[in-house]
Coordinates of C-alpha atoms and ligand atoms in Angstrom, one line a residue:
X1 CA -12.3 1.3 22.3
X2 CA -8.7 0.6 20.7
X3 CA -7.8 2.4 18.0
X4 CA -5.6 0.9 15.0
X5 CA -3.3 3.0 12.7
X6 CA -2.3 1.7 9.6
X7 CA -0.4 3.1 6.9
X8 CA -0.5 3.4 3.1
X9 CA 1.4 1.3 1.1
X10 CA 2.9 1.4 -2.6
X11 CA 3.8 -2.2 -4.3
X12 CA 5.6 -3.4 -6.8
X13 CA 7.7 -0.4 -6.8
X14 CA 8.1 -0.8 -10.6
X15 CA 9.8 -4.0 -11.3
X16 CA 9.4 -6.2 -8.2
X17 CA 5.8 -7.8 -9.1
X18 CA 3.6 -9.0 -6.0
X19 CA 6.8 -8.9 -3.9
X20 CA 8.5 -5.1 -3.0
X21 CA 6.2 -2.9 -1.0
X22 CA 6.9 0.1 1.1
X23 CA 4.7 2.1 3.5
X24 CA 4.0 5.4 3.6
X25 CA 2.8 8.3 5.5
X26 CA -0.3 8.1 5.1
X27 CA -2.7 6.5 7.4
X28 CA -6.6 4.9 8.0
X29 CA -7.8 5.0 11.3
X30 CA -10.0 2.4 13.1
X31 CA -11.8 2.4 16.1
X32 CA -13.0 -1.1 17.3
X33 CA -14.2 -2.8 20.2
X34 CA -16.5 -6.0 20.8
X35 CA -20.0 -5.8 21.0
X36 CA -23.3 -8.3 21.0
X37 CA -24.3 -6.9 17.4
X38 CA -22.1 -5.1 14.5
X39 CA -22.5 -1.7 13.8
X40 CA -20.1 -0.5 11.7
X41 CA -20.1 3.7 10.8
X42 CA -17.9 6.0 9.0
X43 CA -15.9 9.0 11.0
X44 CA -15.8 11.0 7.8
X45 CA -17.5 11.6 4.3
X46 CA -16.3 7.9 3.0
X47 CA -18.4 5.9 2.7
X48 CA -18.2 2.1 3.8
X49 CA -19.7 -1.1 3.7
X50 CA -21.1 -1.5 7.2
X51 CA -22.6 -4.9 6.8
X52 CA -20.6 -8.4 7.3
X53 CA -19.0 -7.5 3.8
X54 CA -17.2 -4.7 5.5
X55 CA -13.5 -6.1 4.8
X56 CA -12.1 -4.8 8.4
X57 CA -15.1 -6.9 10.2
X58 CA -14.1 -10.0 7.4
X59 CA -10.3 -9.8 8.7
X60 CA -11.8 -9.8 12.8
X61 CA -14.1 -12.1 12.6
X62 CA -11.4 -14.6 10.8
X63 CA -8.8 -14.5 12.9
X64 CA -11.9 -14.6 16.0
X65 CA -12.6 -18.0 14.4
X66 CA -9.3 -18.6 13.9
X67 CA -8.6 -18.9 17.9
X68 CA -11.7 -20.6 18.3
X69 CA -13.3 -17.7 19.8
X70 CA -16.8 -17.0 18.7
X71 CA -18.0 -13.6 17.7
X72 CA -20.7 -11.9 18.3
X73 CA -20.3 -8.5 16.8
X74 CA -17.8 -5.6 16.6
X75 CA -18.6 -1.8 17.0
X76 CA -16.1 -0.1 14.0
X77 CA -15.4 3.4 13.4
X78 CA -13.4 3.8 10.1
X79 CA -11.6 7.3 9.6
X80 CA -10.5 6.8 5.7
X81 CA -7.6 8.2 4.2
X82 CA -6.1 6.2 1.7
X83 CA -8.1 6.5 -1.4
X84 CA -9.8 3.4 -2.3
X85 CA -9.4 1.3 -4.8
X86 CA -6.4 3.1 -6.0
X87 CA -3.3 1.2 -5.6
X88 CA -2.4 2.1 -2.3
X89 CA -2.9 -0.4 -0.3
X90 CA -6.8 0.6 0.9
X91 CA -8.1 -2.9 1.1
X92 CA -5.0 -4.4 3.0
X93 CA -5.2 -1.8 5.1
X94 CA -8.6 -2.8 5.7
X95 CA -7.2 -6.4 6.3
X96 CA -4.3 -5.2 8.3
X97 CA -6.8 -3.2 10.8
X98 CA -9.4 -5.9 11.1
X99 CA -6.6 -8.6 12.1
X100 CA -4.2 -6.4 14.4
X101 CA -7.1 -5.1 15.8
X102 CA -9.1 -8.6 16.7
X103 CA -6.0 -9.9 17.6
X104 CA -5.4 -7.1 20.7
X105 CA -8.8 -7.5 21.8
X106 CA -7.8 -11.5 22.3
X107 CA -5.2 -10.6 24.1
X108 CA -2.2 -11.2 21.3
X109 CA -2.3 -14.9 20.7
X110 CA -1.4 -15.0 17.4
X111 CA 2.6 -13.4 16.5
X112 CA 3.6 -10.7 14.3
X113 CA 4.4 -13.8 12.0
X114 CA 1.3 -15.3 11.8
X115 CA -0.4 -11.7 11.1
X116 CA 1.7 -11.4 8.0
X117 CA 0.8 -14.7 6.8
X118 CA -2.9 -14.7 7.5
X119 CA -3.1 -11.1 5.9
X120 CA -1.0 -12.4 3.1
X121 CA -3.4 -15.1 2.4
X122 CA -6.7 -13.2 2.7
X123 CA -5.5 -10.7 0.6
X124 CA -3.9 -12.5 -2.3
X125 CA -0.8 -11.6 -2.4
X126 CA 2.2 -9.6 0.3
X127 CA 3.6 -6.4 -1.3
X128 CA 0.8 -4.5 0.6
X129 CA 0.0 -6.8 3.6
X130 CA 4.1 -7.3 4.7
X131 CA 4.7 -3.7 4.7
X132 CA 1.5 -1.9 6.3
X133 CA 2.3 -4.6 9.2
X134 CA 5.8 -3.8 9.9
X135 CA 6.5 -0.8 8.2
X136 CA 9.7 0.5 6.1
X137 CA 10.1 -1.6 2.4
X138 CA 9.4 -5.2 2.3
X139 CA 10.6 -8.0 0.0
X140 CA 8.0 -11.2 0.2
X141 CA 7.7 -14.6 -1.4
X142 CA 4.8 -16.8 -0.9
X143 CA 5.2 -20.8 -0.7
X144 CA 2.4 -23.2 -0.2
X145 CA 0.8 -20.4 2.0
X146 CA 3.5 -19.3 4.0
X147 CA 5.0 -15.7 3.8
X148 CA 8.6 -15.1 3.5
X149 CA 9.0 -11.4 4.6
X150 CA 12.2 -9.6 4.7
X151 CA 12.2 -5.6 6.6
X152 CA 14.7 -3.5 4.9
X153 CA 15.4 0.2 6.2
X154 CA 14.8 3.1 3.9
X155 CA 16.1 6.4 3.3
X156 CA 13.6 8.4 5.7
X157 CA 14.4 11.3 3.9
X158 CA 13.5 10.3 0.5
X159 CA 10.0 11.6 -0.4
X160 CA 7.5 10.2 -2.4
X161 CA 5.0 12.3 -4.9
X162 CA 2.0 10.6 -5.4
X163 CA -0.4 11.1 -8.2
X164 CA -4.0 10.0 -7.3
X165 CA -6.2 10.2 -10.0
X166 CA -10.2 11.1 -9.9
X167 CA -11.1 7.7 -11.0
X168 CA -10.5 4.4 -9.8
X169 CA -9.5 1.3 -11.3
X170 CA -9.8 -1.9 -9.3
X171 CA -6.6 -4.3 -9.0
X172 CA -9.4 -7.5 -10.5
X173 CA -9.3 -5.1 -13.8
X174 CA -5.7 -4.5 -13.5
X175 CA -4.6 -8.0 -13.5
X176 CA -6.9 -9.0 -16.3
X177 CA -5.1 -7.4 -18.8
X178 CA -1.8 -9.0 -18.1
X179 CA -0.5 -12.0 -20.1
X180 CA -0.1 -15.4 -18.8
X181 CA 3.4 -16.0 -19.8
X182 CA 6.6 -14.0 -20.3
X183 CA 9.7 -14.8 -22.2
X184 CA 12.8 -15.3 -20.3
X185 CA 14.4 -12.0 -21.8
X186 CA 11.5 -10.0 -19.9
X187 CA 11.7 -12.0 -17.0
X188 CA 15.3 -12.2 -16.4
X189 CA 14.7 -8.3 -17.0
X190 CA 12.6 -7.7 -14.6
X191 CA 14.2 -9.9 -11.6
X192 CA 17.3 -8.0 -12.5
X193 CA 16.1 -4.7 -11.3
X194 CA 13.4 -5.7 -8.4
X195 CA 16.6 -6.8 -7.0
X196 CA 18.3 -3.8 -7.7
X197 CA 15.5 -1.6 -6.5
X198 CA 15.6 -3.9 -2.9
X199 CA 19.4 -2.8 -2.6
X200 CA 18.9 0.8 -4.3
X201 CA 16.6 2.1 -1.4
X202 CA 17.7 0.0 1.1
X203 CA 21.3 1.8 0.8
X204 CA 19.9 4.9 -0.6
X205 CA 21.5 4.3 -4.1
X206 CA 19.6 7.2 -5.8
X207 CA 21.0 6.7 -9.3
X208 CA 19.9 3.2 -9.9
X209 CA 15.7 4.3 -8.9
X210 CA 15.7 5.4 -12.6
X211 CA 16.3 1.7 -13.7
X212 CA 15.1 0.1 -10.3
X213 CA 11.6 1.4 -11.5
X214 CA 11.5 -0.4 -14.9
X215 CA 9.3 -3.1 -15.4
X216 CA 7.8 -5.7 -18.4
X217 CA 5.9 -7.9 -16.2
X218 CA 2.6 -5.1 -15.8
X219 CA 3.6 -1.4 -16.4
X220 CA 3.4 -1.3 -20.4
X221 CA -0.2 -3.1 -20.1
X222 CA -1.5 -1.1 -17.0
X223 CA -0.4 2.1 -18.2
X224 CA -2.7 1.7 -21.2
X225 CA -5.7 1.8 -18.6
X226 CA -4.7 5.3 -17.0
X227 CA -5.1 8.3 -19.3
X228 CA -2.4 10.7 -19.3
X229 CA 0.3 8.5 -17.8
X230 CA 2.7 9.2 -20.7
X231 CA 2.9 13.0 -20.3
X232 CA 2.9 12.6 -16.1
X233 CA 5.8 10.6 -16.3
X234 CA 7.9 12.3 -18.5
X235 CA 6.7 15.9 -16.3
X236 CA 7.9 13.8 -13.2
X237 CA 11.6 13.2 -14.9
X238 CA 11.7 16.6 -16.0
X239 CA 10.9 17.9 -12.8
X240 CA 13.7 15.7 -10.9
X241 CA 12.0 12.6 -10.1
X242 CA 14.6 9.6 -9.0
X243 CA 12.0 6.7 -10.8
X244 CA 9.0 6.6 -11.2
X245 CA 6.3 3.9 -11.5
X246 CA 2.3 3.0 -11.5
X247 CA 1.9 2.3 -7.4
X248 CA 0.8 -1.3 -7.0
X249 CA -2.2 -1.9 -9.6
X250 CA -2.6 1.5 -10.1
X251 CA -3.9 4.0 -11.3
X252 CA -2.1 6.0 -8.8
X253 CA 1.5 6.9 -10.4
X254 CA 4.5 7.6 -7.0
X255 CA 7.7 9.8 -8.5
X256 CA 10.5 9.0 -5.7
X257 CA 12.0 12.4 -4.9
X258 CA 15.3 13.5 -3.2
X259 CA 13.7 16.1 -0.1
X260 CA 15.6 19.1 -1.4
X261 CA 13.2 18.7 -4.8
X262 CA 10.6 17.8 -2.8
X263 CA 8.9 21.6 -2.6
X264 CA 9.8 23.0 -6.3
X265 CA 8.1 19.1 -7.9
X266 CA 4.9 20.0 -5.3
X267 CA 4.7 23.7 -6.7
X268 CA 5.1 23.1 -10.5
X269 CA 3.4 19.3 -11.3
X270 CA 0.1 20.5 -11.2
X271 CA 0.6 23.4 -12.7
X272 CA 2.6 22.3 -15.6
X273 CA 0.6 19.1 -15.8
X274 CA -2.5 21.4 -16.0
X275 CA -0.9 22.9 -19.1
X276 CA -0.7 20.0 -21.0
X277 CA -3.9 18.8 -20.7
X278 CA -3.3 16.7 -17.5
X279 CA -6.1 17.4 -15.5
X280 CA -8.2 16.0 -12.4
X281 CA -5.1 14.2 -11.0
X282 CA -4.5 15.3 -6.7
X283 CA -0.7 15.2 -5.5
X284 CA 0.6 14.6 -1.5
X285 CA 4.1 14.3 -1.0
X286 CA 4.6 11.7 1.5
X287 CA 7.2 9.6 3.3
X288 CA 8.3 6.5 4.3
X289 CA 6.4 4.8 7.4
X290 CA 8.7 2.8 9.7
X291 CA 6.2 1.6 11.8
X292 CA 3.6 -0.2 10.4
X293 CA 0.3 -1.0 11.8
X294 CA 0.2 0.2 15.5
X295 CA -2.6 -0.3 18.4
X296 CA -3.5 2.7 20.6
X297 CA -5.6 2.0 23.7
X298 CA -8.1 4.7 23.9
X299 CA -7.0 8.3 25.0
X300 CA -3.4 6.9 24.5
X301 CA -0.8 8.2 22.2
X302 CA 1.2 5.5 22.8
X303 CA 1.4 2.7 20.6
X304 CA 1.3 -0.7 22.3
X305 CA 3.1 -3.7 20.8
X306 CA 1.1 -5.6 18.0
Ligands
HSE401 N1 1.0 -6.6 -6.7 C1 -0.4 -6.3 -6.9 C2 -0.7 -6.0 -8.4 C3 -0.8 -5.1 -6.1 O1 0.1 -5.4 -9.0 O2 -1.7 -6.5 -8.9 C4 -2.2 -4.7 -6.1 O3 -2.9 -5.2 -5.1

């Protein structure tokens, strides 16, 4: 069997709407390799679809019929860690792992390209797609189908404290509550600082996050659906955070951290969050994932190229 890493990811980043993304240090695991029926199974307590819904066997099986190869089944073993339904990144993950992995087992045909755009389109949208492919922060537009996708490099010392709640919130939900149009001021205000936040982390320009993270495109109406996020925010500033903002759709909330804070935040959030009536919320500190989605042949620690 090959197995398929693929990291978290956090969009939007505040202000830069179904285009900025980053990936993060935090990683599924998928086991796959073909077989004449599917049988799909979990390698820890999460559990998962294992029927033809199963998202990872969706991704395969499309880019399969996409090279004109038929499919007969798949044997997958899913090792979960990034929370579902969340907002980071769990079902393009799922995406992400289904297509790398089909596409090793045929042998590479289709290029990195083609991945991000066939990801892109299954999924909706890039921010999450783009980066949990290539790693590091991503800027993406889409036109008529086809995926713009710029890397950039990121501070790999930055760290990045993220808040998963107990409940979930799913991204359908999410975008529901957002209105259809925007005035100019608000858009000009947010295009303004998605741009800033590109150039902020790219050249690890830590005093513009605070702005960088700002946002009237989703943030005001999203944060309505995720109790407590007033009081965790304002902890996060008061504990040192650089910016923070809801991570994709939510309702996980990411404070960006500068590493010598990164111990002190981790010891006192919880704590003082716990005080103020903040409660049932988990906390990892993570980091930035320069890879992307890698393939392992079996026994191999090696990554091969995607
Ligand atoms: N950009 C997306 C959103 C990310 O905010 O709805 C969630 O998938």
């Amino acid at each position: 069997m090959i197995r398929i890493q693929v990291p978290a990811t956090s969009a939007n980043l505040g202000s830069g709407f179904d285009a900025l993304g980053l990936a993060l240090s935090l990683y599924n695991q998928v086991w796959m390799e073909e077989s004449d029926r599917l049988d799909i199974s979990s390698a820890d307590h999460v559990a998962v679809p294992t029927d033809a819904s199963n998202l990872i066997y969706v991704a395969a099986k499309q880019l399969y019929e996409m090279c004109g190869k038929p499919l007969s089944g798949l044997k997958i073993i899913q090792e979960n860690n990034i929370p579902m339904a969340s907002g980071m990144g769990s079902s393009s993950a799922c995406i992400v792992a289904g297509m790398v992995g089909a596409n090793h087992l045929l042998g590479s045909p289709l290029s990195p390209q083609e991945l991000i755009e066939m990801a892109a389109n299954l999924e909706g949208h890039p921010d999450n797609t783009s980066p949990a492919l290539s790693g590091g922060l991503t800027v993406s537009a889409m036109d008529e189908g086809k995926v713009y996708s710029v890397r950039l490099p990121v501070a790999d010392t930055l760290r990045f404290a993220v808040f998963v709640p107990s409940f979930e919130l799913k991204t359908e939900e999410a975008r529901s509550v957002l209105p259809h149009q925007y005035s100019r001021t608000d858009v000009v205000y947010n295009l303004s600082r998605s741009a800033l936040m590109a150039a902020a982390l790219s050249q690890g320009d830590l005093k513009s996050l605070r702005v960088a993270v700002q946002d009237r495109i989703h943030q005001p109406y999203r944060a309505k659906l995720i109790p407590g996020f007033d009081v965790l925010s304002a902890t996060s500033y008061e504990l040192g955070s650089l910016g923070t903002y809801i991570s994709g759709a939510g309702p996980t909330i990411v404070a960006i951290i500068a590493p010598q804070d990164a111990k002190a935040f981790e010891e006192q959030a919880l704590l003082l969050l716990k005080n103020r009536g903040v409660t049932g919320w988990g906390l990892k500190i993570l980091g930035t994932d320069p890879y992307g989605a890698r393939v392992f042949p079996e026994s191999s620690e090696h990554s091969l190229n995607l």
